[in-house]
Amino acid sequence: QKHLLLAQPALNPDAAYYLSLLYETSGELVAASDAIQLALDSQPEDADYLNQSACIASRLGRFAEALDQSGRAY
């Protein structure tokens, strides 16, 4: 079911970004990570997307990834 939700935002990186925020807020961190990755696949240098990815990675305990993403955002 979640993959169906992710299919449409793949066409719109901002939709994927906002979907990642919704998933993160509801505690669905893996789904949030999947959604923000869709946004980054389209716009890999977007600072908002990179920051969101860093926040999610940190919450998942992936600290090296979080540092890399946040460093790329600035």
N, CA, C and O atoms as a GROMACS GRO file, in nm:
protein
  296
    1GLN      N    1   0.083  -0.119   0.000
    1GLN     CA    2   0.000   0.000   0.000
    1GLN      C    3   0.087   0.126   0.000
    1GLN      O    4   0.058   0.220  -0.074
    2LYS      N    5   0.192   0.129   0.080
    2LYS     CA    6   0.278   0.247   0.085
    2LYS      C    7   0.346   0.272  -0.049
    2LYS      O    8   0.366   0.386  -0.089
    3HIS      N    9   0.381   0.163  -0.119
    3HIS     CA   10   0.447   0.181  -0.247
    3HIS      C   11   0.354   0.249  -0.347
    3HIS      O   12   0.399   0.323  -0.434
    4LEU      N   13   0.224   0.225  -0.334
    4LEU     CA   14   0.129   0.294  -0.420
    4LEU      C   15   0.128   0.443  -0.390
    4LEU      O   16   0.116   0.526  -0.480
    5LEU      N   17   0.141   0.476  -0.262
    5LEU     CA   18   0.145   0.617  -0.224
    5LEU      C   19   0.270   0.685  -0.276
    5LEU      O   20   0.268   0.804  -0.309
    6LEU      N   21   0.378   0.611  -0.283
    6LEU     CA   22   0.504   0.669  -0.328
    6LEU      C   23   0.512   0.682  -0.479
    6LEU      O   24   0.594   0.758  -0.530
    7ALA      N   25   0.429   0.610  -0.552
    7ALA     CA   26   0.438   0.611  -0.698
    7ALA      C   27   0.407   0.748  -0.756
    7ALA      O   28   0.479   0.795  -0.844
    8GLN      N   29   0.303   0.812  -0.710
    8GLN     CA   30   0.267   0.943  -0.765
    8GLN      C   31   0.365   1.053  -0.725
    8GLN      O   32   0.401   1.134  -0.811
    9PRO      N   33   0.411   1.060  -0.600
    9PRO     CA   34   0.507   1.165  -0.568
    9PRO      C   35   0.638   1.155  -0.645
    9PRO      O   36   0.713   1.252  -0.653
   10ALA      N   37   0.666   1.039  -0.702
   10ALA     CA   38   0.788   1.026  -0.781
   10ALA      C   39   0.787   1.123  -0.898
   10ALA      O   40   0.893   1.161  -0.948
   11LEU      N   41   0.669   1.162  -0.941
   11LEU     CA   42   0.658   1.258  -1.051
   11LEU      C   43   0.677   1.401  -1.004
   11LEU      O   44   0.702   1.490  -1.085
   12ASN      N   45   0.666   1.424  -0.874
   12ASN     CA   46   0.675   1.559  -0.819
   12ASN      C   47   0.762   1.555  -0.693
   12ASN      O   48   0.715   1.509  -0.589
   13PRO      N   49   0.886   1.602  -0.700
   13PRO     CA   50   0.974   1.591  -0.584
   13PRO      C   51   0.923   1.664  -0.460
   13PRO      O   52   0.948   1.619  -0.348
   14ASP      N   53   0.852   1.776  -0.478
   14ASP     CA   54   0.797   1.844  -0.360
   14ASP      C   55   0.691   1.758  -0.291
   14ASP      O   56   0.683   1.757  -0.169
   15ALA      N   57   0.611   1.686  -0.368
   15ALA     CA   58   0.512   1.597  -0.309
   15ALA      C   59   0.581   1.487  -0.229
   15ALA      O   60   0.536   1.451  -0.121
   16ALA      N   61   0.690   1.434  -0.283
   16ALA     CA   62   0.766   1.330  -0.211
   16ALA      C   63   0.825   1.387  -0.083
   16ALA      O   64   0.826   1.320   0.021
   17TYR      N   65   0.874   1.511  -0.089
   17TYR     CA   66   0.929   1.577   0.030
   17TYR      C   67   0.823   1.590   0.139
   17TYR      O   68   0.846   1.554   0.255
   18TYR      N   69   0.706   1.642   0.102
   18TYR     CA   70   0.599   1.659   0.201
   18TYR      C   71   0.548   1.525   0.253
   18TYR      O   72   0.511   1.513   0.370
   19LEU      N   73   0.546   1.426   0.167
   19LEU     CA   74   0.507   1.292   0.211
   19LEU      C   75   0.607   1.240   0.314
   19LEU      O   76   0.568   1.174   0.411
   20SER      N   77   0.735   1.269   0.293
   20SER     CA   78   0.836   1.225   0.390
   20SER      C   79   0.814   1.293   0.526
   20SER      O   80   0.834   1.231   0.630
   21LEU      N   81   0.772   1.419   0.524
   21LEU     CA   82   0.743   1.488   0.650
   21LEU      C   83   0.624   1.423   0.722
   21LEU      O   84   0.626   1.407   0.844
   22LEU      N   85   0.523   1.387   0.646
   22LEU     CA   86   0.407   1.320   0.706
   22LEU      C   87   0.445   1.186   0.765
   22LEU      O   88   0.406   1.154   0.878
   23TYR      N   89   0.521   1.108   0.690
   23TYR     CA   90   0.564   0.978   0.742
   23TYR      C   91   0.652   0.996   0.865
   23TYR      O   92   0.637   0.922   0.963
   24GLU      N   93   0.742   1.092   0.862
   24GLU     CA   94   0.829   1.113   0.978
   24GLU      C   95   0.747   1.150   1.101
   24GLU      O   96   0.771   1.098   1.210
   25THR      N   97   0.652   1.240   1.083
   25THR     CA   98   0.568   1.283   1.195
   25THR      C   99   0.490   1.168   1.255
   25THR      O  100   0.467   1.163   1.376
   26SER      N  101   0.448   1.075   1.170
   26SER     CA  102   0.371   0.960   1.219
   26SER      C  103   0.461   0.847   1.268
   26SER      O  104   0.412   0.741   1.307
   27GLY      N  105   0.593   0.869   1.265
   27GLY     CA  106   0.686   0.769   1.317
   27GLY      C  107   0.722   0.660   1.218
   27GLY      O  108   0.788   0.563   1.256
   28GLU      N  109   0.682   0.674   1.095
   28GLU     CA  110   0.712   0.574   0.992
   28GLU      C  111   0.841   0.616   0.921
   28GLU      O  112   0.838   0.667   0.809
   29LEU      N  113   0.953   0.593   0.989
   29LEU     CA  114   1.080   0.648   0.944
   29LEU      C  115   1.133   0.582   0.818
   29LEU      O  116   1.195   0.649   0.735
   30VAL      N  117   1.112   0.454   0.801
   30VAL     CA  118   1.159   0.387   0.679
   30VAL      C  119   1.082   0.440   0.558
   30VAL      O  120   1.142   0.466   0.454
   31ALA      N  121   0.951   0.455   0.573
   31ALA     CA  122   0.871   0.511   0.464
   31ALA      C  123   0.911   0.656   0.438
   31ALA      O  124   0.914   0.699   0.322
   32ALA      N  125   0.942   0.730   0.543
   32ALA     CA  126   0.988   0.869   0.526
   32ALA      C  127   1.120   0.873   0.449
   32ALA      O  128   1.139   0.958   0.362
   33SER      N  129   1.209   0.781   0.480
   33SER     CA  130   1.336   0.773   0.411
   33SER      C  131   1.316   0.740   0.263
   33SER      O  132   1.382   0.798   0.177
   34ASP      N  133   1.226   0.647   0.235
   34ASP     CA  134   1.196   0.611   0.096
   34ASP      C  135   1.140   0.732   0.020
   34ASP      O  136   1.178   0.756  -0.095
   35ALA      N  137   1.051   0.806   0.084
   35ALA     CA  138   0.989   0.921   0.018
   35ALA      C  139   1.090   1.031  -0.011
   35ALA      O  140   1.092   1.087  -0.120
   36ILE      N  141   1.175   1.062   0.087
   36ILE     CA  142   1.271   1.170   0.064
   36ILE      C  143   1.375   1.129  -0.039
   36ILE      O  144   1.429   1.214  -0.110
   37GLN      N  145   1.402   1.000  -0.048
   37GLN     CA  146   1.495   0.954  -0.151
   37GLN      C  147   1.439   0.978  -0.291
   37GLN      O  148   1.514   1.009  -0.384
   38LEU      N  149   1.308   0.965  -0.306
   38LEU     CA  150   1.246   0.996  -0.436
   38LEU      C  151   1.269   1.142  -0.474
   38LEU      O  152   1.298   1.173  -0.589
   39ALA      N  153   1.255   1.231  -0.376
   39ALA     CA  154   1.279   1.373  -0.402
   39ALA      C  155   1.425   1.397  -0.439
   39ALA      O  156   1.455   1.471  -0.533
   40LEU      N  157   1.515   1.334  -0.364
   40LEU     CA  158   1.658   1.352  -0.391
   40LEU      C  159   1.700   1.292  -0.524
   40LEU      O  160   1.792   1.343  -0.588
   41ASP      N  161   1.634   1.186  -0.566
   41ASP     CA  162   1.666   1.128  -0.697
   41ASP      C  163   1.641   1.230  -0.808
   41ASP      O  164   1.711   1.231  -0.909
   42SER      N  165   1.541   1.314  -0.788
   42SER     CA  166   1.506   1.414  -0.888
   42SER      C  167   1.590   1.542  -0.875
   42SER      O  168   1.631   1.601  -0.975
   43GLN      N  169   1.616   1.582  -0.750
   43GLN     CA  170   1.689   1.707  -0.725
   43GLN      C  171   1.791   1.682  -0.613
   43GLN      O  172   1.767   1.719  -0.498
   44PRO      N  173   1.905   1.620  -0.647
   44PRO     CA  174   2.000   1.576  -0.544
   44PRO      C  175   2.072   1.686  -0.467
   44PRO      O  176   2.134   1.658  -0.365
   45GLU      N  177   2.064   1.809  -0.512
   45GLU     CA  178   2.133   1.918  -0.442
   45GLU      C  179   2.038   2.012  -0.368
   45GLU      O  180   2.082   2.115  -0.317
   46ASP      N  181   1.911   1.978  -0.362
   46ASP     CA  182   1.814   2.064  -0.294
   46ASP      C  183   1.840   2.062  -0.143
   46ASP      O  184   1.837   1.956  -0.080
   47ALA      N  185   1.865   2.179  -0.085
   47ALA     CA  186   1.902   2.188   0.056
   47ALA      C  187   1.790   2.139   0.149
   47ALA      O  188   1.818   2.073   0.249
   48ASP      N  189   1.665   2.171   0.118
   48ASP     CA  190   1.554   2.125   0.202
   48ASP      C  191   1.545   1.972   0.201
   48ASP      O  192   1.525   1.910   0.306
   49TYR      N  193   1.560   1.913   0.085
   49TYR     CA  194   1.553   1.767   0.074
   49TYR      C  195   1.670   1.703   0.149
   49TYR      O  196   1.653   1.602   0.218
   50LEU      N  197   1.789   1.761   0.133
   50LEU     CA  198   1.906   1.707   0.202
   50LEU      C  199   1.892   1.717   0.353
   50LEU      O  200   1.927   1.624   0.425
   51ASN      N  201   1.840   1.830   0.401
   51ASN     CA  202   1.819   1.844   0.546
   51ASN      C  203   1.717   1.744   0.598
   51ASN      O  204   1.736   1.685   0.704
   52GLN      N  205   1.609   1.724   0.524
   52GLN     CA  206   1.509   1.627   0.565
   52GLN      C  207   1.569   1.486   0.567
   52GLN      O  208   1.544   1.409   0.659
   53SER      N  209   1.647   1.455   0.466
   53SER     CA  210   1.712   1.325   0.462
   53SER      C  211   1.805   1.307   0.581
   53SER      O  212   1.810   1.200   0.641
   54ALA      N  213   1.879   1.412   0.616
   54ALA     CA  214   1.970   1.407   0.730
   54ALA      C  215   1.893   1.384   0.861
   54ALA      O  216   1.936   1.306   0.945
   55CYS      N  217   1.781   1.452   0.877
   55CYS     CA  218   1.700   1.434   0.998
   55CYS      C  219   1.650   1.290   1.011
   55CYS      O  220   1.656   1.230   1.118
   56ILE      N  221   1.601   1.237   0.902
   56ILE     CA  222   1.549   1.100   0.904
   56ILE      C  223   1.662   1.001   0.930
   56ILE      O  224   1.647   0.910   1.012
   57ALA      N  225   1.775   1.019   0.861
   57ALA     CA  226   1.888   0.929   0.881
   57ALA      C  227   1.934   0.932   1.026
   57ALA      O  228   1.965   0.827   1.083
   58SER      N  229   1.937   1.048   1.086
   58SER     CA  230   1.976   1.060   1.226
   58SER      C  231   1.880   0.986   1.317
   58SER      O  232   1.922   0.915   1.408
   59ARG      N  233   1.751   1.001   1.293
   59ARG     CA  234   1.651   0.932   1.375
   59ARG      C  235   1.658   0.781   1.357
   59ARG      O  236   1.618   0.706   1.446
   60LEU      N  237   1.707   0.736   1.242
   60LEU     CA  238   1.724   0.593   1.218
   60LEU      C  239   1.859   0.541   1.269
   60LEU      O  240   1.889   0.423   1.257
   61GLY      N  241   1.939   0.631   1.327
   61GLY     CA  242   2.069   0.591   1.380
   61GLY      C  243   2.178   0.581   1.274
   61GLY      O  244   2.284   0.524   1.300
   62ARG      N  245   2.153   0.635   1.156
   62ARG     CA  246   2.251   0.632   1.048
   62ARG      C  247   2.326   0.766   1.049
   62ARG      O  248   2.304   0.853   0.964
   63PHE      N  249   2.415   0.780   1.146
   63PHE     CA  250   2.475   0.910   1.175
   63PHE      C  251   2.575   0.956   1.068
   63PHE      O  252   2.581   1.075   1.038
   64ALA      N  253   2.652   0.864   1.012
   64ALA     CA  254   2.746   0.903   0.906
   64ALA      C  255   2.670   0.957   0.785
   64ALA      O  256   2.710   1.056   0.724
   65GLU      N  257   2.560   0.891   0.751
   65GLU     CA  258   2.476   0.938   0.641
   65GLU      C  259   2.416   1.075   0.673
   65GLU      O  260   2.411   1.163   0.587
   66ALA      N  261   2.371   1.092   0.796
   66ALA     CA  262   2.312   1.220   0.838
   66ALA      C  263   2.415   1.333   0.826
   66ALA      O  264   2.383   1.441   0.777
   67LEU      N  265   2.537   1.307   0.869
   67LEU     CA  266   2.642   1.410   0.858
   67LEU      C  267   2.673   1.442   0.712
   67LEU      O  268   2.691   1.558   0.677
   68ASP      N  269   2.678   1.340   0.629
   68ASP     CA  270   2.705   1.362   0.487
   68ASP      C  271   2.595   1.446   0.424
   68ASP      O  272   2.623   1.542   0.352
   69GLN      N  273   2.470   1.410   0.450
   69GLN     CA  274   2.357   1.483   0.391
   69GLN      C  275   2.354   1.627   0.438
   69GLN      O  276   2.334   1.719   0.359
   70SER      N  277   2.373   1.647   0.568
   70SER     CA  278   2.367   1.785   0.619
   70SER      C  279   2.485   1.868   0.567
   70SER      O  280   2.470   1.987   0.542
   71GLY      N  281   2.601   1.806   0.551
   71GLY     CA  282   2.717   1.876   0.495
   71GLY      C  283   2.694   1.917   0.351
   71GLY      O  284   2.739   2.023   0.309
   72ARG      N  285   2.626   1.833   0.276
   72ARG     CA  286   2.597   1.864   0.136
   72ARG      C  287   2.491   1.974   0.123
   72ARG      O  288   2.482   2.040   0.020
   73ALA      N  289   2.413   1.993   0.227
   73ALA     CA  290   2.305   2.093   0.221
   73ALA      C  291   2.360   2.236   0.232
   73ALA      O  292   2.292   2.331   0.195
   74TYR      N  293   2.481   2.250   0.283
   74TYR     CA  294   2.535   2.385   0.305
   74TYR      C  295   2.653   2.414   0.223
   74TYR      O  296   2.709   2.523   0.232
   0.00000   0.00000   0.00000
